[in-house]
PDB file of C-alpha atoms in Angstrom:
ATOM      1  CA  MET A   1      -3.999  52.304   3.263  1.00  0.00           C
ATOM      2  CA  PRO A   2      -0.643  52.245   1.440  1.00  0.00           C
ATOM      3  CA  GLU A   3       0.400  49.076  -0.325  1.00  0.00           C
ATOM      4  CA  LYS A   4       2.887  47.022   1.668  1.00  0.00           C
ATOM      5  CA  SER A   5       6.285  47.300   0.008  1.00  0.00           C
ATOM      6  CA  HIS A   6       8.383  44.237  -0.680  1.00  0.00           C
ATOM      7  CA  PRO A   7      11.453  43.843   1.503  1.00  0.00           C
ATOM      8  CA  HIS A   8      14.725  44.832  -0.071  1.00  0.00           C
ATOM      9  CA  VAL A   9      16.882  42.181  -1.704  1.00  0.00           C
ATOM     10  CA  GLY A  10      20.169  43.810  -0.714  1.00  0.00           C
ATOM     11  CA  GLU A  11      22.032  46.829   0.605  1.00  0.00           C
ATOM     12  CA  VAL A  12      24.649  48.855  -1.274  1.00  0.00           C
ATOM     13  CA  ILE A  13      28.120  48.337   0.233  1.00  0.00           C
ATOM     14  CA  GLU A  14      30.289  49.732  -2.587  1.00  0.00           C
ATOM     15  CA  SER A  15      29.306  52.322  -5.140  1.00  0.00           C
ATOM     16  CA  SER A  16      30.532  54.188  -8.208  1.00  0.00           C
ATOM     17  CA  THR A  17      28.858  56.074 -11.029  1.00  0.00           C
ATOM     18  CA  MET A  18      28.871  53.011 -13.325  1.00  0.00           C
ATOM     19  CA  GLU A  19      28.184  50.134 -10.953  1.00  0.00           C
ATOM     20  CA  PHE A  20      27.587  49.066  -7.378  1.00  0.00           C
ATOM     21  CA  ILE A  21      28.003  46.049  -5.155  1.00  0.00           C
ATOM     22  CA  ALA A  22      25.281  45.071  -2.701  1.00  0.00           C
ATOM     23  CA  GLU A  23      25.194  42.532   0.085  1.00  0.00           C
ATOM     24  CA  SER A  24      22.228  40.208  -0.161  1.00  0.00           C
ATOM     25  CA  ARG A  25      19.741  40.398   2.700  1.00  0.00           C
ATOM     26  CA  VAL A  26      19.605  36.590   2.736  1.00  0.00           C
ATOM     27  CA  LEU A  27      22.502  34.189   2.148  1.00  0.00           C
ATOM     28  CA  HIS A  28      22.233  32.884  -1.452  1.00  0.00           C
ATOM     29  CA  GLY A  29      19.333  35.313  -1.977  1.00  0.00           C
ATOM     30  CA  ALA A  30      20.835  37.563  -4.646  1.00  0.00           C
ATOM     31  CA  PRO A  31      18.893  38.529  -7.773  1.00  0.00           C
ATOM     32  CA  PRO A  32      19.480  36.203 -10.738  1.00  0.00           C
ATOM     33  CA  PHE A  33      21.958  37.157 -13.458  1.00  0.00           C
ATOM     34  CA  GLY A  34      20.507  39.803 -15.783  1.00  0.00           C
ATOM     35  CA  MET A  35      17.704  40.791 -13.392  1.00  0.00           C
ATOM     36  CA  TYR A  36      16.564  44.414 -13.300  1.00  0.00           C
ATOM     37  CA  VAL A  37      16.976  46.010  -9.880  1.00  0.00           C
ATOM     38  CA  LYS A  38      16.572  49.526  -8.541  1.00  0.00           C
ATOM     39  CA  VAL A  39      18.254  51.440  -5.759  1.00  0.00           C
ATOM     40  CA  ASP A  40      15.893  53.062  -3.294  1.00  0.00           C
ATOM     41  CA  SER A  41      17.228  56.613  -3.610  1.00  0.00           C
ATOM     42  CA  TYR A  42      16.650  59.886  -5.397  1.00  0.00           C
ATOM     43  CA  PRO A  43      16.963  59.629  -8.256  1.00  0.00           C
ATOM     44  CA  ILE A  44      15.878  55.993  -8.510  1.00  0.00           C
ATOM     45  CA  ILE A  45      18.790  54.125 -10.082  1.00  0.00           C
ATOM     46  CA  TYR A  46      18.165  51.187 -12.429  1.00  0.00           C
ATOM     47  CA  ALA A  47      20.755  48.438 -12.874  1.00  0.00           C
ATOM     48  CA  LEU A  48      21.309  44.903 -14.135  1.00  0.00           C
ATOM     49  CA  THR A  49      22.785  42.165 -11.950  1.00  0.00           C
ATOM     50  CA  TYR A  50      25.906  40.823 -13.648  1.00  0.00           C
ATOM     51  CA  ASN A  51      27.781  38.883 -10.959  1.00  0.00           C
ATOM     52  CA  VAL A  52      26.891  37.003  -7.763  1.00  0.00           C
ATOM     53  CA  CYS A  53      29.451  35.807  -5.238  1.00  0.00           C
ATOM     54  CA  THR A  54      29.145  33.986  -1.894  1.00  0.00           C
ATOM     55  CA  GLN A  55      32.200  34.173   0.334  1.00  0.00           C
ATOM     56  CA  SER A  56      33.488  34.369   3.879  1.00  0.00           C
ATOM     57  CA  ILE A  57      32.857  37.565   5.837  1.00  0.00           C
ATOM     58  CA  GLU A  58      36.517  37.385   6.902  1.00  0.00           C
ATOM     59  CA  PRO A  59      38.664  38.612   3.987  1.00  0.00           C
ATOM     60  CA  ASN A  60      41.619  36.249   4.524  1.00  0.00           C
ATOM     61  CA  ARG A  61      39.657  33.110   5.359  1.00  0.00           C
ATOM     62  CA  ARG A  62      38.094  30.773   2.803  1.00  0.00           C
ATOM     63  CA  PRO A  63      35.264  28.367   3.616  1.00  0.00           C
ATOM     64  CA  THR A  64      36.338  24.757   4.126  1.00  0.00           C
ATOM     65  CA  ALA A  65      34.785  21.747   2.386  1.00  0.00           C
ATOM     66  CA  TYR A  66      33.198  19.322   4.877  1.00  0.00           C
ATOM     67  CA  GLY A  67      31.848  16.639   2.532  1.00  0.00           C
ATOM     68  CA  LYS A  68      28.304  17.158   3.828  1.00  0.00           C
ATOM     69  CA  THR A  69      25.123  18.546   2.330  1.00  0.00           C
ATOM     70  CA  GLU A  70      23.974  22.035   3.211  1.00  0.00           C
ATOM     71  CA  GLU A  71      21.095  20.507   5.185  1.00  0.00           C
ATOM     72  CA  GLU A  72      23.483  18.349   7.245  1.00  0.00           C
ATOM     73  CA  LEU A  73      25.726  21.325   7.940  1.00  0.00           C
ATOM     74  CA  ARG A  74      22.774  23.487   9.004  1.00  0.00           C
ATOM     75  CA  LEU A  75      21.798  20.799  11.546  1.00  0.00           C
ATOM     76  CA  GLU A  76      25.298  20.079  12.848  1.00  0.00           C
ATOM     77  CA  GLN A  77      27.082  23.433  12.546  1.00  0.00           C
ATOM     78  CA  PRO A  78      24.612  26.254  11.864  1.00  0.00           C
ATOM     79  CA  GLN A  79      27.175  28.867  12.918  1.00  0.00           C
ATOM     80  CA  ILE A  80      29.125  28.238   9.696  1.00  0.00           C
ATOM     81  CA  PHE A  81      26.458  30.068   7.703  1.00  0.00           C
ATOM     82  CA  GLU A  82      26.754  33.149   9.901  1.00  0.00           C
ATOM     83  CA  LEU A  83      30.323  33.505   8.596  1.00  0.00           C
ATOM     84  CA  LEU A  84      29.212  33.712   4.955  1.00  0.00           C
ATOM     85  CA  ARG A  85      27.690  36.474   2.860  1.00  0.00           C
ATOM     86  CA  THR A  86      26.347  36.764  -0.660  1.00  0.00           C
ATOM     87  CA  GLU A  87      27.170  39.852  -2.676  1.00  0.00           C
ATOM     88  CA  PHE A  88      25.966  40.880  -6.108  1.00  0.00           C
ATOM     89  CA  SER A  89      27.397  43.358  -8.601  1.00  0.00           C
ATOM     90  CA  CYS A  90      25.155  45.519 -10.752  1.00  0.00           C
ATOM     91  CA  LEU A  91      25.809  47.599 -13.860  1.00  0.00           C
ATOM     92  CA  ILE A  92      23.961  50.922 -13.744  1.00  0.00           C
ATOM     93  CA  VAL A  93      21.930  51.455 -16.921  1.00  0.00           C
ATOM     94  CA  GLY A  94      19.799  54.482 -16.049  1.00  0.00           C
ATOM     95  CA  TYR A  95      17.789  56.433 -13.554  1.00  0.00           C
ATOM     96  CA  GLU A  96      14.427  58.084 -12.959  1.00  0.00           C
ATOM     97  CA  ASP A  97      13.665  61.435 -11.385  1.00  0.00           C
ATOM     98  CA  ASP A  98      10.720  63.844 -11.348  1.00  0.00           C
ATOM     99  CA  THR A  99      11.292  64.760 -14.994  1.00  0.00           C
ATOM    100  CA  GLY A 100      11.371  61.266 -16.478  1.00  0.00           C
ATOM    101  CA  VAL A 101      13.254  58.037 -17.115  1.00  0.00           C
ATOM    102  CA  TYR A 102      16.783  58.272 -18.516  1.00  0.00           C
ATOM    103  CA  GLN A 103      18.921  55.547 -20.060  1.00  0.00           C
ATOM    104  CA  ARG A 104      22.250  57.065 -19.069  1.00  0.00           C
ATOM    105  CA  LEU A 105      24.438  57.285 -15.995  1.00  0.00           C
ATOM    106  CA  PRO A 106      22.918  59.074 -13.003  1.00  0.00           C
ATOM    107  CA  PRO A 107      24.386  62.374 -11.774  1.00  0.00           C
ATOM    108  CA  HIS A 108      25.572  60.667  -8.567  1.00  0.00           C
ATOM    109  CA  PRO A 109      26.318  57.068  -7.589  1.00  0.00           C
ATOM    110  CA  PRO A 110      23.975  55.228  -5.235  1.00  0.00           C
ATOM    111  CA  LYS A 111      24.562  56.024  -1.580  1.00  0.00           C
ATOM    112  CA  ILE A 112      26.189  53.402   0.607  1.00  0.00           C
ATOM    113  CA  HIS A 113      23.577  51.539   2.699  1.00  0.00           C
ATOM    114  CA  SER A 114      20.781  52.323   0.219  1.00  0.00           C
ATOM    115  CA  PHE A 115      18.402  49.412  -0.252  1.00  0.00           C
ATOM    116  CA  VAL A 116      18.201  47.457  -3.511  1.00  0.00           C
ATOM    117  CA  HIS A 117      14.830  46.112  -4.708  1.00  0.00           C
ATOM    118  CA  PHE A 118      13.641  43.992  -7.611  1.00  0.00           C
ATOM    119  CA  CYS A 119      11.991  46.087 -10.328  1.00  0.00           C
ATOM    120  CA  SER A 120       8.329  45.385 -10.997  1.00  0.00           C
ATOM    121  CA  ALA A 121       7.200  44.294 -14.462  1.00  0.00           C
ATOM    122  CA  THR A 122       5.720  47.772 -14.974  1.00  0.00           C
ATOM    123  CA  GLU A 123       9.001  49.456 -14.049  1.00  0.00           C
ATOM    124  CA  ILE A 124      10.971  47.161 -16.355  1.00  0.00           C
ATOM    125  CA  ALA A 125       8.593  47.803 -19.258  1.00  0.00           C
ATOM    126  CA  ARG A 126       8.711  51.574 -18.680  1.00  0.00           C
ATOM    127  CA  PHE A 127      12.506  51.677 -18.357  1.00  0.00           C
ATOM    128  CA  THR A 128      13.165  49.460 -21.399  1.00  0.00           C
ATOM    129  CA  ASP A 129      10.662  51.242 -23.657  1.00  0.00           C
ATOM    130  CA  LYS A 130      13.674  52.313 -25.726  1.00  0.00           C
ATOM    131  CA  ALA A 131      16.649  49.995 -26.093  1.00  0.00           C
ATOM    132  CA  HIS A 132      19.407  52.598 -25.630  1.00  0.00           C
ATOM    133  CA  TYR A 133      20.252  51.000 -22.271  1.00  0.00           C
ATOM    134  CA  LEU A 134      21.976  48.178 -24.193  1.00  0.00           C
ATOM    135  CA  ARG A 135      24.928  50.286 -25.388  1.00  0.00           C
ATOM    136  CA  PRO A 136      26.652  50.588 -21.968  1.00  0.00           C
ATOM    137  CA  ILE A 137      26.554  46.811 -21.585  1.00  0.00           C
ATOM    138  CA  PHE A 138      28.836  46.406 -24.617  1.00  0.00           C
ATOM    139  CA  THR A 139      31.329  49.027 -23.414  1.00  0.00           C
ATOM    140  CA  GLN A 140      32.165  47.446 -20.040  1.00  0.00           C
ATOM    141  CA  ALA A 141      35.167  45.114 -20.097  1.00  0.00           C
ATOM    142  CA  ARG A 142      34.383  43.584 -16.669  1.00  0.00           C
ATOM    143  CA  VAL A 143      30.887  42.538 -17.683  1.00  0.00           C
ATOM    144  CA  PRO A 144      30.011  39.373 -19.674  1.00  0.00           C
ATOM    145  CA  SER A 145      28.317  41.637 -22.205  1.00  0.00           C
ATOM    146  CA  ASP A 146      26.833  39.102 -24.607  1.00  0.00           C
ATOM    147  CA  GLU A 147      25.245  37.021 -21.855  1.00  0.00           C
ATOM    148  CA  LEU A 148      24.038  40.110 -19.973  1.00  0.00           C
ATOM    149  CA  THR A 149      22.473  41.541 -23.133  1.00  0.00           C
ATOM    150  CA  ILE A 150      20.629  38.284 -23.777  1.00  0.00           C
ATOM    151  CA  ALA A 151      19.351  38.067 -20.190  1.00  0.00           C
ATOM    152  CA  ALA A 152      18.332  41.741 -20.101  1.00  0.00           C
ATOM    153  CA  ILE A 153      16.355  41.498 -23.338  1.00  0.00           C
ATOM    154  CA  ARG A 154      14.666  38.252 -22.318  1.00  0.00           C
ATOM    155  CA  ASN A 155      13.720  39.682 -18.905  1.00  0.00           C
ATOM    156  CA  ALA A 156      12.353  42.862 -20.502  1.00  0.00           C
ATOM    157  CA  ASN A 157      10.302  40.799 -22.946  1.00  0.00           C
ATOM    158  CA  HIS A 158       9.007  38.580 -20.128  1.00  0.00           C
ATOM    159  CA  ALA A 159       7.992  41.654 -18.093  1.00  0.00           C
ATOM    160  CA  ARG A 160       5.811  42.737 -21.005  1.00  0.00           C
ATOM    161  CA  GLY A 161       4.224  39.333 -21.424  1.00  0.00           C
ATOM    162  CA  GLU A 162       4.780  39.780 -25.151  1.00  0.00           C
ATOM    163  CA  ASN A 163       5.285  37.112 -27.735  1.00  0.00           C
ATOM    164  CA  GLY A 164       8.034  38.798 -29.671  1.00  0.00           C
ATOM    165  CA  GLN A 165       7.402  42.471 -30.490  1.00  0.00           C
ATOM    166  CA  TYR A 166       9.930  43.678 -27.943  1.00  0.00           C
ATOM    167  CA  LEU A 167      12.422  41.034 -29.071  1.00  0.00           C
ATOM    168  CA  ILE A 168      12.264  42.458 -32.594  1.00  0.00           C
ATOM    169  CA  ARG A 169      12.843  46.049 -31.404  1.00  0.00           C
ATOM    170  CA  ALA A 170      15.688  45.061 -29.089  1.00  0.00           C
ATOM    171  CA  GLY A 171      17.191  42.810 -31.758  1.00  0.00           C
ATOM    172  CA  LYS A 172      17.297  45.754 -34.163  1.00  0.00           C
ATOM    173  CA  GLU A 173      19.172  47.811 -31.570  1.00  0.00           C
ATOM    174  CA  VAL A 174      21.684  44.993 -31.007  1.00  0.00           C
ATOM    175  CA  ALA A 175      22.122  44.726 -34.796  1.00  0.00           C
ATOM    176  CA  ARG A 176      22.832  48.454 -34.958  1.00  0.00           C
ATOM    177  CA  LEU A 177      25.364  48.245 -32.117  1.00  0.00           C
ATOM    178  CA  LEU A 178      27.139  45.192 -33.555  1.00  0.00           C
ATOM    179  CA  LYS A 179      26.873  46.017 -37.256  1.00  0.00           C
ATOM    180  CA  ASP A 180      30.601  45.333 -37.746  1.00  0.00           C
ATOM    181  CA  ASP A 181      30.660  41.989 -35.914  1.00  0.00           C
ATOM    182  CA  TYR A 182      28.304  39.623 -37.722  1.00  0.00           C
ATOM    183  CA  ASP A 183      29.359  36.430 -35.913  1.00  0.00           C
ATOM    184  CA  ARG A 184      28.826  37.963 -32.481  1.00  0.00           C
ATOM    185  CA  LEU A 185      25.515  39.510 -33.560  1.00  0.00           C
ATOM    186  CA  ARG A 186      24.253  36.210 -34.926  1.00  0.00           C
ATOM    187  CA  SER A 187      25.256  34.367 -31.759  1.00  0.00           C
ATOM    188  CA  ILE A 188      23.386  36.847 -29.556  1.00  0.00           C
ATOM    189  CA  LEU A 189      20.253  36.944 -31.706  1.00  0.00           C
ATOM    190  CA  GLU A 190      20.041  33.150 -31.856  1.00  0.00           C
ATOM    191  CA  ARG A 191      20.296  32.880 -28.071  1.00  0.00           C
ATOM    192  CA  ILE A 192      17.762  35.638 -27.340  1.00  0.00           C
ATOM    193  CA  GLN A 193      14.898  33.622 -28.801  1.00  0.00           C
ATOM    194  CA  VAL A 194      12.528  32.483 -26.092  1.00  0.00           C
TER     195      VAL A 194
END
């Protein structure tokens, strides 16, 4: 009997070769910042969550403050929450097809309405075996690159259950990428420590 798959965390609603935006399946249920996710497609696309936003489903209407807790609002006016959605933006860092895992942009962007899932610890460890996926993080102006690098490395280390070996390898790659910016490098390396 096949293993029951986990429900998707979101659905792709905007897509390009370098990034995608997905709508969360559950309000406020987006993956945490720096979490590894994959798009259910061929090839499988790997990405890092770099922004989460909850907003009105109506583009020209902002939510109104009521001075009540979420619990009170859910009891008194549950319909308010049907007018909200949570979206998350993800930076594409690689893909996997029948020939292997690649830390580069996929040949095609994710398809609209493809499902987004959390990566398993095994998938994260396999994808991050080499740290070349870190370079694209530093080249994107729209991404908080230092913070995303720190979160990505910490999540990859946690997926391995290691006590530091991966941190050393990833730290060496960050040092190579930031060899001309000592202050930035030092700041990142100090904050990576678990």
